[in-house]
mmCIF file of C-alpha atoms and ligand atoms in Angstrom:
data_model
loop_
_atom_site.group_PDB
_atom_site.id
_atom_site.type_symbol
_atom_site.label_atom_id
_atom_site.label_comp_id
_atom_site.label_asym_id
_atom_site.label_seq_id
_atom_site.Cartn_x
_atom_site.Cartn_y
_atom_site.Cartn_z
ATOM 1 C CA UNK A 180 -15.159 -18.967 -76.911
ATOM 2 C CA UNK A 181 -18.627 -17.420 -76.673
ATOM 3 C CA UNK A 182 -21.376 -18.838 -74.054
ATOM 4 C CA UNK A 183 -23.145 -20.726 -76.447
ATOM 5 C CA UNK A 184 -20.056 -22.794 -77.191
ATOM 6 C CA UNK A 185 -18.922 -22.633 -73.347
ATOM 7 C CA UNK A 186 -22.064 -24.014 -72.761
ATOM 8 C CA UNK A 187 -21.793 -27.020 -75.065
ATOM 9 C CA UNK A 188 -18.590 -27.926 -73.322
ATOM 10 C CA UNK A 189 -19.757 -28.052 -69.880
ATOM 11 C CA UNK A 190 -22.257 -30.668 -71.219
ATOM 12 C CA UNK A 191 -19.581 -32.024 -73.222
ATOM 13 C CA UNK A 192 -17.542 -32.283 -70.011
ATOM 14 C CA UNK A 193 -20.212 -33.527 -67.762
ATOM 15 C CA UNK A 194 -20.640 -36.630 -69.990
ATOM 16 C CA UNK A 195 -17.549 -37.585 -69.765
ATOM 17 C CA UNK A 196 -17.510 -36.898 -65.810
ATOM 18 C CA UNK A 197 -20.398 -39.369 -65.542
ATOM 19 C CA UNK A 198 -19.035 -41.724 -67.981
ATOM 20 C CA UNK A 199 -15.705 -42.358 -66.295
ATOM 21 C CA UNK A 200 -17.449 -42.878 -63.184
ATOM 22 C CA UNK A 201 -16.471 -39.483 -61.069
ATOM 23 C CA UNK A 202 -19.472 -38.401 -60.313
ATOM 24 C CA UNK A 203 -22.778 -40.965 -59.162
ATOM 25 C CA UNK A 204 -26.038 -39.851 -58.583
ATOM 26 C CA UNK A 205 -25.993 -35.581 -59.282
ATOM 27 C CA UNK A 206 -22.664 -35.581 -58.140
ATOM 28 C CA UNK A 207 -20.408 -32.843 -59.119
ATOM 29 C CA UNK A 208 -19.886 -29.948 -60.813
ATOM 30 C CA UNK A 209 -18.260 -27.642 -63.846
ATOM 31 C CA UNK A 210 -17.895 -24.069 -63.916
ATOM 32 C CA UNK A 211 -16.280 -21.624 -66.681
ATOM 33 C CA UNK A 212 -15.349 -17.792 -65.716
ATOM 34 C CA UNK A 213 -17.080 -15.429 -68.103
ATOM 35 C CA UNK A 214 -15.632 -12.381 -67.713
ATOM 36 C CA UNK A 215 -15.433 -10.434 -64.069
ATOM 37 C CA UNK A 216 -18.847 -10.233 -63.331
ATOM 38 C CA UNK A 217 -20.360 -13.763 -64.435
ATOM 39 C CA UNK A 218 -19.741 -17.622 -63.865
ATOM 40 C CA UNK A 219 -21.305 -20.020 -66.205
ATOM 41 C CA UNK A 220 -22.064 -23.322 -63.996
ATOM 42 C CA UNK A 221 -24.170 -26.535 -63.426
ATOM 43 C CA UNK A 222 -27.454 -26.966 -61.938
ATOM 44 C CA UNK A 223 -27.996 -28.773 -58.694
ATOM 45 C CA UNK A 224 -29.606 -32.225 -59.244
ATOM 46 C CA UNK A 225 -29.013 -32.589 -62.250
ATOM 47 C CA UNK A 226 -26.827 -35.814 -63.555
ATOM 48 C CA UNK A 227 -23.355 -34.711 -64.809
ATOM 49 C CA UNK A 228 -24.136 -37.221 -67.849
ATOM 50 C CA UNK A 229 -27.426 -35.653 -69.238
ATOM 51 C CA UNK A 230 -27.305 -31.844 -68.595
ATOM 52 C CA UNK A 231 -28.505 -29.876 -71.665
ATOM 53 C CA UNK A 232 -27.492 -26.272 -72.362
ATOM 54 C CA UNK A 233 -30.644 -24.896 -70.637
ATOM 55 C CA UNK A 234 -30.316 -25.845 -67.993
ATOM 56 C CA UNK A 235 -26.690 -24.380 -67.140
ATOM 57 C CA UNK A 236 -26.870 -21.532 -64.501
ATOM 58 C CA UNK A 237 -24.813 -17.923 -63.996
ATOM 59 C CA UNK A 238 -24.037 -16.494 -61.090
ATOM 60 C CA UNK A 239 -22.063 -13.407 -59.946
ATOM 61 C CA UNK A 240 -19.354 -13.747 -57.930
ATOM 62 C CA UNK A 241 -20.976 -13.996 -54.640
ATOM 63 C CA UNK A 242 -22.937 -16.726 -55.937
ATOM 64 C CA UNK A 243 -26.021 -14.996 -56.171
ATOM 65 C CA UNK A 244 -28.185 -16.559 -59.197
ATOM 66 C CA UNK A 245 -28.196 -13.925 -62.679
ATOM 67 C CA UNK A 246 -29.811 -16.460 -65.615
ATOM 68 C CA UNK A 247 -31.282 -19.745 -65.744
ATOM 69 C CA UNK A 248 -34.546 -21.476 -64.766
ATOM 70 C CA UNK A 249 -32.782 -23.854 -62.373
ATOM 71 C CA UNK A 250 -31.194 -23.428 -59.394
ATOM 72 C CA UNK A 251 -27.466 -23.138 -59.376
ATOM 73 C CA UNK A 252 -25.614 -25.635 -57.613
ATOM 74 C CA UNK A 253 -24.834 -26.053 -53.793
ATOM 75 C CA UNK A 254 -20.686 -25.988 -54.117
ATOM 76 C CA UNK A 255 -20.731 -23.138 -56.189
ATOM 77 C CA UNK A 256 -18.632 -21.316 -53.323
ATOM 78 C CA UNK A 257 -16.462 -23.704 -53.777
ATOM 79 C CA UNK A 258 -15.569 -23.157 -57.394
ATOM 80 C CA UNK A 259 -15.806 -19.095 -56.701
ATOM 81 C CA UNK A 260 -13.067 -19.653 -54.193
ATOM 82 C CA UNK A 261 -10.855 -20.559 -57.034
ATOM 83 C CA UNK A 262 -11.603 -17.881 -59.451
ATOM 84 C CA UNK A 263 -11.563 -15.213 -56.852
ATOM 85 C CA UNK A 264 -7.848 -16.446 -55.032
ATOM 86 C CA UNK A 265 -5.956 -17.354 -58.930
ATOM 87 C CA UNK A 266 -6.787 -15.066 -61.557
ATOM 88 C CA UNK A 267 -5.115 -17.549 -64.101
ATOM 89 C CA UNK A 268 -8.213 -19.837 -63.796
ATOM 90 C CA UNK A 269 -10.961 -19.981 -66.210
ATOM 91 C CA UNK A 270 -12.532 -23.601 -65.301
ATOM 92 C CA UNK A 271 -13.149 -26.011 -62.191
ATOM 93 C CA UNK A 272 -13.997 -28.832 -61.978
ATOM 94 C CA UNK A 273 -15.554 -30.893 -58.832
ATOM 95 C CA UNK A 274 -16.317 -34.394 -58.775
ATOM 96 C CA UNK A 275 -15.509 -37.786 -56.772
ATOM 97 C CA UNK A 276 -13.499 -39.729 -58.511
ATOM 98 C CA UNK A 277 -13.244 -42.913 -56.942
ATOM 99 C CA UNK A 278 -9.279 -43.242 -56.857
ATOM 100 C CA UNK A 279 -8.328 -39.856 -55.445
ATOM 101 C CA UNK A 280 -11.625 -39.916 -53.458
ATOM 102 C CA UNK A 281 -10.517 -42.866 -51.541
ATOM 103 C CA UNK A 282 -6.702 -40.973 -50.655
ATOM 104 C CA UNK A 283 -9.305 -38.342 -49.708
ATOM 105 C CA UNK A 284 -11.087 -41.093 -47.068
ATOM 106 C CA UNK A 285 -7.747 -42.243 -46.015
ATOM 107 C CA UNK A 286 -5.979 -39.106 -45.504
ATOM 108 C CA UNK A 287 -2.910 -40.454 -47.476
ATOM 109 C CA UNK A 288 -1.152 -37.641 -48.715
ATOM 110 C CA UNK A 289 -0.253 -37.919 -52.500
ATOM 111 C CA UNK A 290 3.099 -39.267 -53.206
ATOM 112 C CA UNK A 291 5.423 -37.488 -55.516
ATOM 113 C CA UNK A 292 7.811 -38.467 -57.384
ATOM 114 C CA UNK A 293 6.759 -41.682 -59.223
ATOM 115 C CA UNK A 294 4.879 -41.235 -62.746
ATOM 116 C CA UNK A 295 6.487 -38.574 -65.002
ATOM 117 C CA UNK A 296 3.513 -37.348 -66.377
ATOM 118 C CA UNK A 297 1.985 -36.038 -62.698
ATOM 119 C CA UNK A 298 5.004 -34.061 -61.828
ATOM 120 C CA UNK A 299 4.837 -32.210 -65.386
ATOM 121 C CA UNK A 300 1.015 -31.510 -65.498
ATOM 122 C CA UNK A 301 -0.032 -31.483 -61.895
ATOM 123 C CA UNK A 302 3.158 -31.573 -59.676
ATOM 124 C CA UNK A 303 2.180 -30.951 -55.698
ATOM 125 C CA UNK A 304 -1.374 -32.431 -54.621
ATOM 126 C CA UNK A 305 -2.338 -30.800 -51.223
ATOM 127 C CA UNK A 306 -5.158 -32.408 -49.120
ATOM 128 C CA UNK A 307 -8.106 -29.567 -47.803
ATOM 129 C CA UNK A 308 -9.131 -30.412 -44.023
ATOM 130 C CA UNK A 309 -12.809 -31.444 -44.353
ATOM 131 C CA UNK A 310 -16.072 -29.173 -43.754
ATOM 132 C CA UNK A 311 -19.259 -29.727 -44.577
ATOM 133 C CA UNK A 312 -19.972 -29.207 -48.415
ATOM 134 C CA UNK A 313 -21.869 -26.539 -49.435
ATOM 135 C CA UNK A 314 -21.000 -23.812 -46.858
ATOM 136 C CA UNK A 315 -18.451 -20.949 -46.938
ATOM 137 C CA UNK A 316 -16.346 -22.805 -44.418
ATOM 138 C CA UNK A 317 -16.304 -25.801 -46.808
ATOM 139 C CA UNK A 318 -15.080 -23.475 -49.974
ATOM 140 C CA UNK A 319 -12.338 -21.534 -47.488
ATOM 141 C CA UNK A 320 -10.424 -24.891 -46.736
ATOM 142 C CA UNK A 321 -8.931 -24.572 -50.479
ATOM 143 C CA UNK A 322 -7.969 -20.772 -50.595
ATOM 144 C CA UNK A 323 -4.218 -21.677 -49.133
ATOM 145 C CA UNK A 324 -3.759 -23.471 -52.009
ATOM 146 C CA UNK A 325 -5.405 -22.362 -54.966
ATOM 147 C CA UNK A 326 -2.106 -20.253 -55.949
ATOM 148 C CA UNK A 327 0.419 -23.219 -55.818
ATOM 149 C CA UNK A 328 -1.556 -26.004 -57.638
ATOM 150 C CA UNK A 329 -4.281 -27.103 -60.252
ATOM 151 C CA UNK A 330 -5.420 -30.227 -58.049
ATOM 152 C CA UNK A 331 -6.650 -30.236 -54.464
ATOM 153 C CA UNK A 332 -8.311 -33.509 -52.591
ATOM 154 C CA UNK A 333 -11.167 -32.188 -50.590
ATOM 155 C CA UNK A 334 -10.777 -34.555 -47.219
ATOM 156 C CA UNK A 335 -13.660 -37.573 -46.746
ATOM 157 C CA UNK A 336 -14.743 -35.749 -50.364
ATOM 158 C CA UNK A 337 -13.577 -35.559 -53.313
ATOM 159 C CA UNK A 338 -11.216 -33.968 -55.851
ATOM 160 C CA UNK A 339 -11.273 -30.003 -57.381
ATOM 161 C CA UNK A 340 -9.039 -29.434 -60.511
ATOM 162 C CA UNK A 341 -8.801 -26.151 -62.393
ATOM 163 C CA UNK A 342 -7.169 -24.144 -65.083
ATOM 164 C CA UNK A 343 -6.965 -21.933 -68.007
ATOM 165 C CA UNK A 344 -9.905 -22.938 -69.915
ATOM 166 C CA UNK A 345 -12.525 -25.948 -69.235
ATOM 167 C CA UNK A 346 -10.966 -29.434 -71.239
ATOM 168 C CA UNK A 347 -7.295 -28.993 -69.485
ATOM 169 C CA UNK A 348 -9.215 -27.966 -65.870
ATOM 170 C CA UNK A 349 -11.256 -31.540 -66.506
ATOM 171 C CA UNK A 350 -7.607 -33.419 -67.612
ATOM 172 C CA UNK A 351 -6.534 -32.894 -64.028
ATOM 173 C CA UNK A 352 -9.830 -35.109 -62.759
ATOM 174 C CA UNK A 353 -8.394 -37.608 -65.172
ATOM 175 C CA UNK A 354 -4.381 -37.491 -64.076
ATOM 176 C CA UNK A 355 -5.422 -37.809 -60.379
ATOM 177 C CA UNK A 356 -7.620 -40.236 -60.555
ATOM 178 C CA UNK A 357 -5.541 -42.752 -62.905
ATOM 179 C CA UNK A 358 -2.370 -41.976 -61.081
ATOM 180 C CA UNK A 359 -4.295 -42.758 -57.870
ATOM 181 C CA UNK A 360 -5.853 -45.457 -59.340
ATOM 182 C CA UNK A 361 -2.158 -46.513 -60.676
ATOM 183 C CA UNK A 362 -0.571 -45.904 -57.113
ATOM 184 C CA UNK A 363 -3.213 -48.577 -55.310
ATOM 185 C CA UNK A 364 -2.555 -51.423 -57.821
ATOM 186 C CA UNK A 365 1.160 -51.053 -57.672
ATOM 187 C CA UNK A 366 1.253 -51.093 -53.639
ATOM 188 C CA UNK A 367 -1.425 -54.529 -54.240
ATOM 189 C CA UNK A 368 1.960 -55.829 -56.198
ATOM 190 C CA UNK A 369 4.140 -55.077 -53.553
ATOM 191 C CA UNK A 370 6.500 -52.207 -54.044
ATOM 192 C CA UNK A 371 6.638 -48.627 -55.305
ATOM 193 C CA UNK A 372 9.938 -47.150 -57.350
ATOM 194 C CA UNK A 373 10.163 -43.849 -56.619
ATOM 195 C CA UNK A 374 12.353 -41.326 -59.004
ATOM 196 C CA UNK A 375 15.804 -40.657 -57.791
ATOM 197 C CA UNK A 376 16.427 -36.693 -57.322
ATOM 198 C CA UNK A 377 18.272 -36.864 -60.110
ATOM 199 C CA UNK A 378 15.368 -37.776 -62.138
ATOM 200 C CA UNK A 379 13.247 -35.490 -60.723
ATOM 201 C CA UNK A 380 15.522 -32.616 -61.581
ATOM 202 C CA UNK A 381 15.283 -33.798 -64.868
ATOM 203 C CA UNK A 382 11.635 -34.127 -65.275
ATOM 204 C CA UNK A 383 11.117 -30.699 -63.599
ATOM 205 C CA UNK A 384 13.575 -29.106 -65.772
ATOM 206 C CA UNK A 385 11.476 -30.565 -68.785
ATOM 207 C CA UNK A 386 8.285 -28.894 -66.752
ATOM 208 C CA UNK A 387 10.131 -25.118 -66.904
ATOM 209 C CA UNK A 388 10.583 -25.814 -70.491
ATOM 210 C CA UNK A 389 7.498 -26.570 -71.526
ATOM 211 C CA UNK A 390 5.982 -23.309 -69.382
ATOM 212 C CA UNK A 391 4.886 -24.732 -66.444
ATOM 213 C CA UNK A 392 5.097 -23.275 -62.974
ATOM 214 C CA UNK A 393 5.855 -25.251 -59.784
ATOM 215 C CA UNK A 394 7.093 -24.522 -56.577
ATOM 216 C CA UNK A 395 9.509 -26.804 -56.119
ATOM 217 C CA UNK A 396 11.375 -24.956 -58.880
ATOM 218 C CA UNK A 397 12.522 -22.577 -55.767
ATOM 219 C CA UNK A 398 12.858 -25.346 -53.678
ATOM 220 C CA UNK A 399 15.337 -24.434 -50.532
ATOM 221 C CA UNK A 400 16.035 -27.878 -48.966
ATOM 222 C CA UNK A 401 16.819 -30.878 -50.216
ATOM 223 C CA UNK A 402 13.945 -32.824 -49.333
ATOM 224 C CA UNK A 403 11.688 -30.911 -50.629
ATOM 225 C CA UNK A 404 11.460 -32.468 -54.321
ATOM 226 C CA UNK A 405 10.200 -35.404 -53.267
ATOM 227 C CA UNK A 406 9.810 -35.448 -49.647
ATOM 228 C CA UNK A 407 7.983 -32.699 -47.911
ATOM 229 C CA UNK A 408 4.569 -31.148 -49.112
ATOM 230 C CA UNK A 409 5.673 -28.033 -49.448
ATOM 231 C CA UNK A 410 2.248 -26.680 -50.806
ATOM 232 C CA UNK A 411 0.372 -28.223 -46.936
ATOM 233 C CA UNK A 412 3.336 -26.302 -45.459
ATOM 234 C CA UNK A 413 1.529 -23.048 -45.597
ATOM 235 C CA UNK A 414 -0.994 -24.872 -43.757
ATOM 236 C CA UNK A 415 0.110 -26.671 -40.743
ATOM 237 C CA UNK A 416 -3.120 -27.393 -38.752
ATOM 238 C CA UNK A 417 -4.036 -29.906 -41.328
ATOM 239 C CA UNK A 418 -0.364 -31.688 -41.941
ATOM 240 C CA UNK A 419 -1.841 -35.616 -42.623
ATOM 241 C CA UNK A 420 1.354 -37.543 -42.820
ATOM 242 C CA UNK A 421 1.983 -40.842 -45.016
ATOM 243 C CA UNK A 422 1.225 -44.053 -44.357
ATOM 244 C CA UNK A 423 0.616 -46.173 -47.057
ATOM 245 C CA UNK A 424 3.399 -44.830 -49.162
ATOM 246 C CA UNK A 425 5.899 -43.338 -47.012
ATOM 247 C CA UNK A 426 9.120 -43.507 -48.129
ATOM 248 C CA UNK A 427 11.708 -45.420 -46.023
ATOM 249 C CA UNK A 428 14.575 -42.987 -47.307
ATOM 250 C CA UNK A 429 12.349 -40.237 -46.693
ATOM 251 C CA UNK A 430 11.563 -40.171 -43.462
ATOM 252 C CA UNK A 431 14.283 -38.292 -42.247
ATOM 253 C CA UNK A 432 12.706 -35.402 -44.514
ATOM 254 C CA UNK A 433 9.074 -35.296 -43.432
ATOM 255 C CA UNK A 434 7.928 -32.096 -41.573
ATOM 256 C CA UNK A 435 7.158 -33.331 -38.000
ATOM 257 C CA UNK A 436 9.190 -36.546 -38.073
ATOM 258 C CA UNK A 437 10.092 -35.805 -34.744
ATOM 259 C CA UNK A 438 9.402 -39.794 -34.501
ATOM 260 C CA UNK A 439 11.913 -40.941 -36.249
ATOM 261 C CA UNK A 440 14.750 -38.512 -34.757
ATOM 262 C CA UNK A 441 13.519 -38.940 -30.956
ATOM 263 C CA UNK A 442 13.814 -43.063 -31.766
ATOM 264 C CA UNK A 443 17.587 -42.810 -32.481
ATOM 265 C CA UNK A 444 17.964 -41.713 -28.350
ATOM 266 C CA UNK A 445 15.974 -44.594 -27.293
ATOM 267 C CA UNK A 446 17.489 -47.156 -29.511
ATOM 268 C CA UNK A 447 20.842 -45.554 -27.842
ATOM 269 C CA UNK A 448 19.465 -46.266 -24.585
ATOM 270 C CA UNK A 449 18.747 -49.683 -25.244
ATOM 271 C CA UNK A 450 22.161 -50.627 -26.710
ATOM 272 C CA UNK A 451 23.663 -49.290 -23.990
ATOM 273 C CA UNK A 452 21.619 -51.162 -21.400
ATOM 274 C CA UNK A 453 22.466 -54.737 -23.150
ATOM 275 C CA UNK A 454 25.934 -53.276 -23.465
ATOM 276 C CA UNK A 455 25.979 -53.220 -19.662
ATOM 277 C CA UNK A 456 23.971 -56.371 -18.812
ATOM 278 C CA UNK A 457 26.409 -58.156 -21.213
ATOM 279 C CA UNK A 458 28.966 -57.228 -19.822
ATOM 280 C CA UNK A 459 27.973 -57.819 -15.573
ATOM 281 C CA UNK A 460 26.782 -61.457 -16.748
ATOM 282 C CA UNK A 461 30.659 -62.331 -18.401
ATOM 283 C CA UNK A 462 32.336 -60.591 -14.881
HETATM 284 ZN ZN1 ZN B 86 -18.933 -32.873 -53.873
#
């Protein structure tokens, strides 16, 4: 695709951004890789909804400005973080998609395990610690994972999906944020199925097949299809653990459950200590 037609598509893309409600105000932002001097990306404020082709930016892959009348945006740093760590990228996206955004607030870690769709097209969703936006420190909390994954959450933030070319990089902003979206209104109802591990094998199977890459598909233990983040593994002084949707049958798998194996002593305590007083109150 040449960079007039790139640039159409980032506008293309931005609409929809603003349209599904990711991105309020000049939120957000789209970039395409060029070749391995030049990034194509959006304009600081700027709505996502109404950007023409003039006013698109490119920058080199420091972020230093090349073309364009207006300035390039802020989080640009951000998007070169991907392109420089995963050499398979050719698109980010970054918005705040309300859904995802709001796992982002809580710190929930994203489930796996429960729509098929997400463990085919996006699989593991690590969460980045937060930093302010804009700054180098703020575009390094992503490089740990930018290998291993096409969707981060950017902590008290926002979302960054990427990949091969521009519309699939956006798709991942739309998977997220529906299957977050879907994950909320199921816990309102009460209860949330997860897949057995049979039916995970399955599904991931089905994701080799179709030429997808994942790293559970050299998975070493067994809880790590659907139990521990294997992705945040790498990156242990930011390990948020579930709340909302942790898995009862689970928690004997999650990294750090030191909780739930140091309770078993104290409940063995206790039993003992009725045991006894039970037993002086019938001599
Ligand atoms: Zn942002």
């Amino acid at each position: 695709m040449n960079e007039y037609k790139l640039k159409d598509l980032i506008c293309e893309i931005g609409r929809r951004v603003y349209a599904k409600g990711f991105a309020a105000a000049n939120d957000g932002n789209i970039s395409v890789r060029l070749n391995d001097k030049e990034v194509l990306c959006t304009p600081t404020m700027v709505s996502k909804g109404f950007i023409k082709p003039e006013d698109l930016c490119v920058v080199d892959y420091e972020g230093k400005q090349l073309r364009g009348t207006r300035k390039r945006s802020s989080e640009i740093l951000l998007h070169l973080a991907v392109y420089k760590n995963n050499p398979q990228v050719n698109a980010v996206v970054h918005c705040h998609p309300p859904h995802a955004t709001a796992f982002a607030v809580a710190g929930e870690p994203i489930p796996k395990c429960v729509l098929p769709e997400v463990e085919v097209f996006l699989g593991e969703v690590p969460i980045a610690i937060y930093e302010t936006p804009g700054t180098q420190k703020f575009a390094d909390t992503i490089i740990p994972f930018v290998k291993k994954c096409n969707t981060i959450i950017l902590a008290n933030h926002g979302t960054v999906t990427f990949g091969p070319d521009l519309e699939k990089a956006y798709w991942n902003s739309e998977i997220i944020d529906a299957y977050c979206r879907i994950l909320i209104l199921a816990r309102q109802l009460g209860r949330v199925n997860y897949f057995t591990e049979t039916q995970t094998k399955e599904l991931l199977d089905l994701k080799k097949k179709l030429g997808y890459d994942d790293p559970r598909f050299a998975k070493t233990e067994n809880c790590d299809l659907c139990g521990n983040n294997i992705i945040q593994r790498g990156y242990r002084d930011y390990d948020p653990q579930p709340e909302a949707f942790e898995r009862e049958e689970m928690a004997a798998c999650t990294v750090g459950a030191s909780s739930s194996a140091s309770r078993t002593p104290d409940i063995d305590v206790l039993v003992k200590t009725i045991t006894e007083q039970v037993l002086a109150a019938l001599r």
